[in-house]
Amino acid sequence: MKILLVCNAGMSSSILVKKIKKAADERGINAIVEAKSNNGLTGEKGNWDVCLVGPQIVYAIETIKATLGIPVQAVEPRTYAMADGNKALEQALSMLN
């Protein structure tokens, strides 16, 4: 499973990326998780299964969907703020179904 986490600058999401990877490892799920800046999505189409978006850029969801052509959802603000890797992973998994 390939999960892209998009935020404004690609930095604030690095902690959540680590927590999602840890949650996936604990469940035996082979996951690639990376954070990218909203401005750095050119050339990312076809590289990811789902995209989670930081709550600070929910305004960009439709543009990101159009750019990537995959399921895109905003991470719930509390999940993002608490860097809850389990909840974020659950959200990503539910997007695949």
PDB file of N, CA, C and O in Angstrom, residues 36-95:
ATOM      1  N   LYS A  36       4.629  14.947   1.151  1.00  0.00           N
ATOM      2  CA  LYS A  36       5.024  15.871   0.080  1.00  0.00           C
ATOM      3  C   LYS A  36       4.316  17.199   0.290  1.00  0.00           C
ATOM      4  O   LYS A  36       3.221  17.252   0.844  1.00  0.00           O
ATOM      5  N   SER A  37       4.915  18.230  -0.217  1.00  0.00           N
ATOM      6  CA  SER A  37       4.292  19.541  -0.223  1.00  0.00           C
ATOM      7  C   SER A  37       3.211  19.591  -1.285  1.00  0.00           C
ATOM      8  O   SER A  37       3.327  18.956  -2.340  1.00  0.00           O
ATOM      9  N   ASN A  38       2.169  20.340  -1.014  1.00  0.00           N
ATOM     10  CA  ASN A  38       1.110  20.540  -1.999  1.00  0.00           C
ATOM     11  C   ASN A  38       1.680  21.084  -3.305  1.00  0.00           C
ATOM     12  O   ASN A  38       1.165  20.797  -4.378  1.00  0.00           O
ATOM     13  N   ASN A  39       2.746  21.833  -3.222  1.00  0.00           N
ATOM     14  CA  ASN A  39       3.368  22.415  -4.414  1.00  0.00           C
ATOM     15  C   ASN A  39       4.273  21.428  -5.149  1.00  0.00           C
ATOM     16  O   ASN A  39       4.739  21.709  -6.237  1.00  0.00           O
ATOM     17  N   GLY A  40       4.523  20.257  -4.555  1.00  0.00           N
ATOM     18  CA  GLY A  40       5.457  19.315  -5.156  1.00  0.00           C
ATOM     19  C   GLY A  40       4.807  18.067  -5.705  1.00  0.00           C
ATOM     20  O   GLY A  40       5.417  16.998  -5.697  1.00  0.00           O
ATOM     21  N   LEU A  41       3.580  18.169  -6.188  1.00  0.00           N
ATOM     22  CA  LEU A  41       2.852  16.980  -6.641  1.00  0.00           C
ATOM     23  C   LEU A  41       2.997  16.680  -8.126  1.00  0.00           C
ATOM     24  O   LEU A  41       2.574  15.624  -8.580  1.00  0.00           O
ATOM     25  N   THR A  42       3.623  17.566  -8.856  1.00  0.00           N
ATOM     26  CA  THR A  42       3.829  17.317 -10.274  1.00  0.00           C
ATOM     27  C   THR A  42       4.660  16.058 -10.446  1.00  0.00           C
ATOM     28  O   THR A  42       5.681  15.876  -9.803  1.00  0.00           O
ATOM     29  N   GLY A  43       4.205  15.155 -11.281  1.00  0.00           N
ATOM     30  CA  GLY A  43       4.930  13.919 -11.521  1.00  0.00           C
ATOM     31  C   GLY A  43       4.625  12.803 -10.536  1.00  0.00           C
ATOM     32  O   GLY A  43       5.209  11.732 -10.623  1.00  0.00           O
ATOM     33  N   GLU A  44       3.696  13.024  -9.593  1.00  0.00           N
ATOM     34  CA  GLU A  44       3.366  11.997  -8.605  1.00  0.00           C
ATOM     35  C   GLU A  44       2.209  11.097  -9.048  1.00  0.00           C
ATOM     36  O   GLU A  44       1.958  10.079  -8.422  1.00  0.00           O
ATOM     37  N   LYS A  45       1.523  11.446 -10.110  1.00  0.00           N
ATOM     38  CA  LYS A  45       0.390  10.645 -10.564  1.00  0.00           C
ATOM     39  C   LYS A  45       0.858   9.227 -10.900  1.00  0.00           C
ATOM     40  O   LYS A  45       1.872   9.037 -11.549  1.00  0.00           O
ATOM     41  N   GLY A  46       0.118   8.238 -10.407  1.00  0.00           N
ATOM     42  CA  GLY A  46       0.449   6.849 -10.657  1.00  0.00           C
ATOM     43  C   GLY A  46       1.389   6.234  -9.630  1.00  0.00           C
ATOM     44  O   GLY A  46       1.669   5.046  -9.685  1.00  0.00           O
ATOM     45  N   ASN A  47       1.884   7.038  -8.696  1.00  0.00           N
ATOM     46  CA  ASN A  47       2.831   6.542  -7.699  1.00  0.00           C
ATOM     47  C   ASN A  47       2.189   6.125  -6.384  1.00  0.00           C
ATOM     48  O   ASN A  47       2.849   5.525  -5.552  1.00  0.00           O
ATOM     49  N   TRP A  48       0.905   6.461  -6.176  1.00  0.00           N
ATOM     50  CA  TRP A  48       0.266   6.300  -4.874  1.00  0.00           C
ATOM     51  C   TRP A  48      -1.097   5.629  -5.004  1.00  0.00           C
ATOM     52  O   TRP A  48      -1.761   5.757  -6.029  1.00  0.00           O
ATOM     53  N   ASP A  49      -1.514   4.952  -3.913  1.00  0.00           N
ATOM     54  CA  ASP A  49      -2.841   4.334  -3.870  1.00  0.00           C
ATOM     55  C   ASP A  49      -3.887   5.284  -3.306  1.00  0.00           C
ATOM     56  O   ASP A  49      -5.016   5.335  -3.780  1.00  0.00           O
ATOM     57  N   VAL A  50      -3.510   6.012  -2.251  1.00  0.00           N
ATOM     58  CA  VAL A  50      -4.409   6.974  -1.616  1.00  0.00           C
ATOM     59  C   VAL A  50      -3.610   8.186  -1.168  1.00  0.00           C
ATOM     60  O   VAL A  50      -2.384   8.125  -1.018  1.00  0.00           O
ATOM     61  N   CYS A  51      -4.330   9.265  -0.937  1.00  0.00           N
ATOM     62  CA  CYS A  51      -3.690  10.495  -0.481  1.00  0.00           C
ATOM     63  C   CYS A  51      -4.469  11.062   0.701  1.00  0.00           C
ATOM     64  O   CYS A  51      -5.672  11.282   0.604  1.00  0.00           O
ATOM     65  N   LEU A  52      -3.751  11.278   1.789  1.00  0.00           N
ATOM     66  CA  LEU A  52      -4.305  11.969   2.940  1.00  0.00           C
ATOM     67  C   LEU A  52      -3.776  13.399   2.918  1.00  0.00           C
ATOM     68  O   LEU A  52      -2.606  13.621   2.599  1.00  0.00           O
ATOM     69  N   VAL A  53      -4.652  14.342   3.256  1.00  0.00           N
ATOM     70  CA  VAL A  53      -4.299  15.755   3.184  1.00  0.00           C
ATOM     71  C   VAL A  53      -4.370  16.358   4.581  1.00  0.00           C
ATOM     72  O   VAL A  53      -5.330  16.115   5.320  1.00  0.00           O
ATOM     73  N   GLY A  54      -3.357  17.129   4.928  1.00  0.00           N
ATOM     74  CA  GLY A  54      -3.350  17.816   6.218  1.00  0.00           C
ATOM     75  C   GLY A  54      -4.516  18.783   6.315  1.00  0.00           C
ATOM     76  O   GLY A  54      -4.908  19.397   5.317  1.00  0.00           O
ATOM     77  N   PRO A  55      -5.092  18.934   7.499  1.00  0.00           N
ATOM     78  CA  PRO A  55      -6.274  19.778   7.662  1.00  0.00           C
ATOM     79  C   PRO A  55      -6.042  21.246   7.315  1.00  0.00           C
ATOM     80  O   PRO A  55      -6.994  21.952   6.987  1.00  0.00           O
ATOM     81  N   GLN A  56      -4.804  21.680   7.308  1.00  0.00           N
ATOM     82  CA  GLN A  56      -4.519  23.077   6.990  1.00  0.00           C
ATOM     83  C   GLN A  56      -4.691  23.400   5.500  1.00  0.00           C
ATOM     84  O   GLN A  56      -4.716  24.563   5.124  1.00  0.00           O
ATOM     85  N   ILE A  57      -4.818  22.362   4.666  1.00  0.00           N
ATOM     86  CA  ILE A  57      -4.992  22.633   3.225  1.00  0.00           C
ATOM     87  C   ILE A  57      -6.196  21.893   2.641  1.00  0.00           C
ATOM     88  O   ILE A  57      -6.179  21.486   1.488  1.00  0.00           O
ATOM     89  N   VAL A  58      -7.260  21.766   3.434  1.00  0.00           N
ATOM     90  CA  VAL A  58      -8.464  21.094   2.920  1.00  0.00           C
ATOM     91  C   VAL A  58      -9.012  21.789   1.675  1.00  0.00           C
ATOM     92  O   VAL A  58      -9.648  21.149   0.840  1.00  0.00           O
ATOM     93  N   TYR A  59      -8.734  23.063   1.531  1.00  0.00           N
ATOM     94  CA  TYR A  59      -9.190  23.812   0.361  1.00  0.00           C
ATOM     95  C   TYR A  59      -8.630  23.244  -0.947  1.00  0.00           C
ATOM     96  O   TYR A  59      -9.185  23.476  -2.022  1.00  0.00           O
ATOM     97  N   ALA A  60      -7.552  22.479  -0.874  1.00  0.00           N
ATOM     98  CA  ALA A  60      -6.875  21.992  -2.077  1.00  0.00           C
ATOM     99  C   ALA A  60      -7.262  20.570  -2.464  1.00  0.00           C
ATOM    100  O   ALA A  60      -6.744  20.038  -3.444  1.00  0.00           O
ATOM    101  N   ILE A  61      -8.194  19.951  -1.741  1.00  0.00           N
ATOM    102  CA  ILE A  61      -8.516  18.545  -1.990  1.00  0.00           C
ATOM    103  C   ILE A  61      -8.946  18.284  -3.430  1.00  0.00           C
ATOM    104  O   ILE A  61      -8.482  17.344  -4.061  1.00  0.00           O
ATOM    105  N   GLU A  62      -9.820  19.073  -3.968  1.00  0.00           N
ATOM    106  CA  GLU A  62     -10.312  18.835  -5.336  1.00  0.00           C
ATOM    107  C   GLU A  62      -9.175  18.954  -6.358  1.00  0.00           C
ATOM    108  O   GLU A  62      -9.102  18.174  -7.301  1.00  0.00           O
ATOM    109  N   THR A  63      -8.303  19.905  -6.168  1.00  0.00           N
ATOM    110  CA  THR A  63      -7.158  20.072  -7.069  1.00  0.00           C
ATOM    111  C   THR A  63      -6.217  18.877  -6.967  1.00  0.00           C
ATOM    112  O   THR A  63      -5.721  18.367  -7.978  1.00  0.00           O
ATOM    113  N   ILE A  64      -5.992  18.406  -5.744  1.00  0.00           N
ATOM    114  CA  ILE A  64      -5.115  17.254  -5.538  1.00  0.00           C
ATOM    115  C   ILE A  64      -5.729  16.008  -6.179  1.00  0.00           C
ATOM    116  O   ILE A  64      -5.028  15.237  -6.841  1.00  0.00           O
ATOM    117  N   LYS A  65      -7.047  15.824  -6.011  1.00  0.00           N
ATOM    118  CA  LYS A  65      -7.741  14.691  -6.658  1.00  0.00           C
ATOM    119  C   LYS A  65      -7.546  14.737  -8.167  1.00  0.00           C
ATOM    120  O   LYS A  65      -7.251  13.721  -8.795  1.00  0.00           O
ATOM    121  N   ALA A  66      -7.721  15.924  -8.736  1.00  0.00           N
ATOM    122  CA  ALA A  66      -7.575  16.071 -10.185  1.00  0.00           C
ATOM    123  C   ALA A  66      -6.139  15.794 -10.626  1.00  0.00           C
ATOM    124  O   ALA A  66      -5.908  15.206 -11.682  1.00  0.00           O
ATOM    125  N   THR A  67      -5.179  16.183  -9.822  1.00  0.00           N
ATOM    126  CA  THR A  67      -3.767  15.986 -10.157  1.00  0.00           C
ATOM    127  C   THR A  67      -3.361  14.523 -10.063  1.00  0.00           C
ATOM    128  O   THR A  67      -2.675  14.004 -10.946  1.00  0.00           O
ATOM    129  N   LEU A  68      -3.788  13.848  -8.991  1.00  0.00           N
ATOM    130  CA  LEU A  68      -3.321  12.485  -8.728  1.00  0.00           C
ATOM    131  C   LEU A  68      -4.237  11.391  -9.272  1.00  0.00           C
ATOM    132  O   LEU A  68      -3.782  10.279  -9.528  1.00  0.00           O
ATOM    133  N   GLY A  69      -5.535  11.676  -9.385  1.00  0.00           N
ATOM    134  CA  GLY A  69      -6.474  10.679  -9.897  1.00  0.00           C
ATOM    135  C   GLY A  69      -6.681   9.487  -8.971  1.00  0.00           C
ATOM    136  O   GLY A  69      -6.899   8.374  -9.444  1.00  0.00           O
ATOM    137  N   ILE A  70      -6.563   9.707  -7.657  1.00  0.00           N
ATOM    138  CA  ILE A  70      -6.745   8.647  -6.654  1.00  0.00           C
ATOM    139  C   ILE A  70      -7.664   9.175  -5.551  1.00  0.00           C
ATOM    140  O   ILE A  70      -7.937  10.374  -5.496  1.00  0.00           O
ATOM    141  N   PRO A  71      -8.120   8.287  -4.642  1.00  0.00           N
ATOM    142  CA  PRO A  71      -8.909   8.773  -3.510  1.00  0.00           C
ATOM    143  C   PRO A  71      -8.099   9.738  -2.642  1.00  0.00           C
ATOM    144  O   PRO A  71      -6.949   9.459  -2.310  1.00  0.00           O
ATOM    145  N   VAL A  72      -8.714  10.864  -2.300  1.00  0.00           N
ATOM    146  CA  VAL A  72      -8.069  11.900  -1.487  1.00  0.00           C
ATOM    147  C   VAL A  72      -9.048  12.320  -0.392  1.00  0.00           C
ATOM    148  O   VAL A  72     -10.201  12.604  -0.688  1.00  0.00           O
ATOM    149  N   GLN A  73      -8.572  12.352   0.840  1.00  0.00           N
ATOM    150  CA  GLN A  73      -9.381  12.816   1.968  1.00  0.00           C
ATOM    151  C   GLN A  73      -8.519  13.614   2.926  1.00  0.00           C
ATOM    152  O   GLN A  73      -7.316  13.368   3.037  1.00  0.00           O
ATOM    153  N   ALA A  74      -9.168  14.531   3.634  1.00  0.00           N
ATOM    154  CA  ALA A  74      -8.471  15.272   4.682  1.00  0.00           C
ATOM    155  C   ALA A  74      -8.364  14.414   5.929  1.00  0.00           C
ATOM    156  O   ALA A  74      -9.293  13.678   6.266  1.00  0.00           O
ATOM    157  N   VAL A  75      -7.240  14.500   6.595  1.00  0.00           N
ATOM    158  CA  VAL A  75      -7.059  13.851   7.887  1.00  0.00           C
ATOM    159  C   VAL A  75      -7.855  14.665   8.906  1.00  0.00           C
ATOM    160  O   VAL A  75      -7.814  15.895   8.897  1.00  0.00           O
ATOM    161  N   GLU A  76      -8.584  13.974   9.777  1.00  0.00           N
ATOM    162  CA  GLU A  76      -9.340  14.651  10.826  1.00  0.00           C
ATOM    163  C   GLU A  76      -8.356  15.480  11.655  1.00  0.00           C
ATOM    164  O   GLU A  76      -7.257  14.999  11.970  1.00  0.00           O
ATOM    165  N   PRO A  77      -8.698  16.732  11.968  1.00  0.00           N
ATOM    166  CA  PRO A  77      -7.748  17.615  12.654  1.00  0.00           C
ATOM    167  C   PRO A  77      -7.154  17.038  13.942  1.00  0.00           C
ATOM    168  O   PRO A  77      -5.964  17.186  14.196  1.00  0.00           O
ATOM    169  N   ARG A  78      -7.958  16.364  14.743  1.00  0.00           N
ATOM    170  CA  ARG A  78      -7.432  15.794  15.991  1.00  0.00           C
ATOM    171  C   ARG A  78      -6.443  14.657  15.697  1.00  0.00           C
ATOM    172  O   ARG A  78      -5.401  14.552  16.351  1.00  0.00           O
ATOM    173  N   THR A  79      -6.745  13.834  14.713  1.00  0.00           N
ATOM    174  CA  THR A  79      -5.838  12.755  14.315  1.00  0.00           C
ATOM    175  C   THR A  79      -4.501  13.340  13.877  1.00  0.00           C
ATOM    176  O   THR A  79      -3.435  12.851  14.241  1.00  0.00           O
ATOM    177  N   TYR A  80      -4.569  14.411  13.097  1.00  0.00           N
ATOM    178  CA  TYR A  80      -3.353  15.071  12.603  1.00  0.00           C
ATOM    179  C   TYR A  80      -2.568  15.693  13.752  1.00  0.00           C
ATOM    180  O   TYR A  80      -1.360  15.484  13.873  1.00  0.00           O
ATOM    181  N   ALA A  81      -3.260  16.433  14.612  1.00  0.00           N
ATOM    182  CA  ALA A  81      -2.603  17.134  15.716  1.00  0.00           C
ATOM    183  C   ALA A  81      -1.963  16.168  16.708  1.00  0.00           C
ATOM    184  O   ALA A  81      -0.873  16.441  17.234  1.00  0.00           O
ATOM    185  N   MET A  82      -2.617  15.037  16.930  1.00  0.00           N
ATOM    186  CA  MET A  82      -2.104  14.044  17.874  1.00  0.00           C
ATOM    187  C   MET A  82      -1.150  13.048  17.199  1.00  0.00           C
ATOM    188  O   MET A  82      -0.605  12.175  17.853  1.00  0.00           O
ATOM    189  N   ALA A  83      -0.965  13.193  15.890  1.00  0.00           N
ATOM    190  CA  ALA A  83      -0.139  12.269  15.102  1.00  0.00           C
ATOM    191  C   ALA A  83      -0.547  10.825  15.403  1.00  0.00           C
ATOM    192  O   ALA A  83       0.284   9.984  15.725  1.00  0.00           O
ATOM    193  N   ASP A  84      -1.850  10.569  15.298  1.00  0.00           N
ATOM    194  CA  ASP A  84      -2.397   9.242  15.577  1.00  0.00           C
ATOM    195  C   ASP A  84      -2.256   8.368  14.334  1.00  0.00           C
ATOM    196  O   ASP A  84      -3.109   8.379  13.440  1.00  0.00           O
ATOM    197  N   GLY A  85      -1.160   7.622  14.293  1.00  0.00           N
ATOM    198  CA  GLY A  85      -0.863   6.784  13.137  1.00  0.00           C
ATOM    199  C   GLY A  85      -1.899   5.706  12.898  1.00  0.00           C
ATOM    200  O   GLY A  85      -2.207   5.382  11.754  1.00  0.00           O
ATOM    201  N   ASN A  86      -2.454   5.140  13.969  1.00  0.00           N
ATOM    202  CA  ASN A  86      -3.467   4.102  13.810  1.00  0.00           C
ATOM    203  C   ASN A  86      -4.724   4.631  13.138  1.00  0.00           C
ATOM    204  O   ASN A  86      -5.251   4.010  12.216  1.00  0.00           O
ATOM    205  N   LYS A  87      -5.201   5.782  13.588  1.00  0.00           N
ATOM    206  CA  LYS A  87      -6.412   6.351  12.988  1.00  0.00           C
ATOM    207  C   LYS A  87      -6.169   6.763  11.537  1.00  0.00           C
ATOM    208  O   LYS A  87      -7.016   6.571  10.681  1.00  0.00           O
ATOM    209  N   ALA A  88      -5.017   7.335  11.270  1.00  0.00           N
ATOM    210  CA  ALA A  88      -4.696   7.748   9.910  1.00  0.00           C
ATOM    211  C   ALA A  88      -4.585   6.535   8.999  1.00  0.00           C
ATOM    212  O   ALA A  88      -5.057   6.538   7.856  1.00  0.00           O
ATOM    213  N   LEU A  89      -3.984   5.455   9.501  1.00  0.00           N
ATOM    214  CA  LEU A  89      -3.875   4.226   8.714  1.00  0.00           C
ATOM    215  C   LEU A  89      -5.259   3.650   8.457  1.00  0.00           C
ATOM    216  O   LEU A  89      -5.544   3.219   7.331  1.00  0.00           O
ATOM    217  N   GLU A  90      -6.115   3.628   9.463  1.00  0.00           N
ATOM    218  CA  GLU A  90      -7.486   3.147   9.287  1.00  0.00           C
ATOM    219  C   GLU A  90      -8.194   3.931   8.176  1.00  0.00           C
ATOM    220  O   GLU A  90      -8.895   3.367   7.339  1.00  0.00           O
ATOM    221  N   GLN A  91      -8.014   5.233   8.194  1.00  0.00           N
ATOM    222  CA  GLN A  91      -8.637   6.079   7.177  1.00  0.00           C
ATOM    223  C   GLN A  91      -8.116   5.708   5.795  1.00  0.00           C
ATOM    224  O   GLN A  91      -8.889   5.549   4.847  1.00  0.00           O
ATOM    225  N   ALA A  92      -6.813   5.548   5.667  1.00  0.00           N
ATOM    226  CA  ALA A  92      -6.218   5.204   4.385  1.00  0.00           C
ATOM    227  C   ALA A  92      -6.727   3.840   3.896  1.00  0.00           C
ATOM    228  O   ALA A  92      -7.058   3.688   2.716  1.00  0.00           O
ATOM    229  N   LEU A  93      -6.793   2.870   4.800  1.00  0.00           N
ATOM    230  CA  LEU A  93      -7.290   1.543   4.434  1.00  0.00           C
ATOM    231  C   LEU A  93      -8.746   1.609   3.984  1.00  0.00           C
ATOM    232  O   LEU A  93      -9.127   0.961   3.009  1.00  0.00           O
ATOM    233  N   SER A  94      -9.552   2.405   4.653  1.00  0.00           N
ATOM    234  CA  SER A  94     -10.968   2.517   4.277  1.00  0.00           C
ATOM    235  C   SER A  94     -11.139   3.168   2.911  1.00  0.00           C
ATOM    236  O   SER A  94     -12.100   2.909   2.210  1.00  0.00           O
ATOM    237  N   MET A  95     -10.179   3.989   2.517  1.00  0.00           N
ATOM    238  CA  MET A  95     -10.240   4.659   1.212  1.00  0.00           C
ATOM    239  C   MET A  95     -10.009   3.680   0.067  1.00  0.00           C
ATOM    240  O   MET A  95     -10.407   3.942  -1.067  1.00  0.00           O
TER     241      MET A  95
END
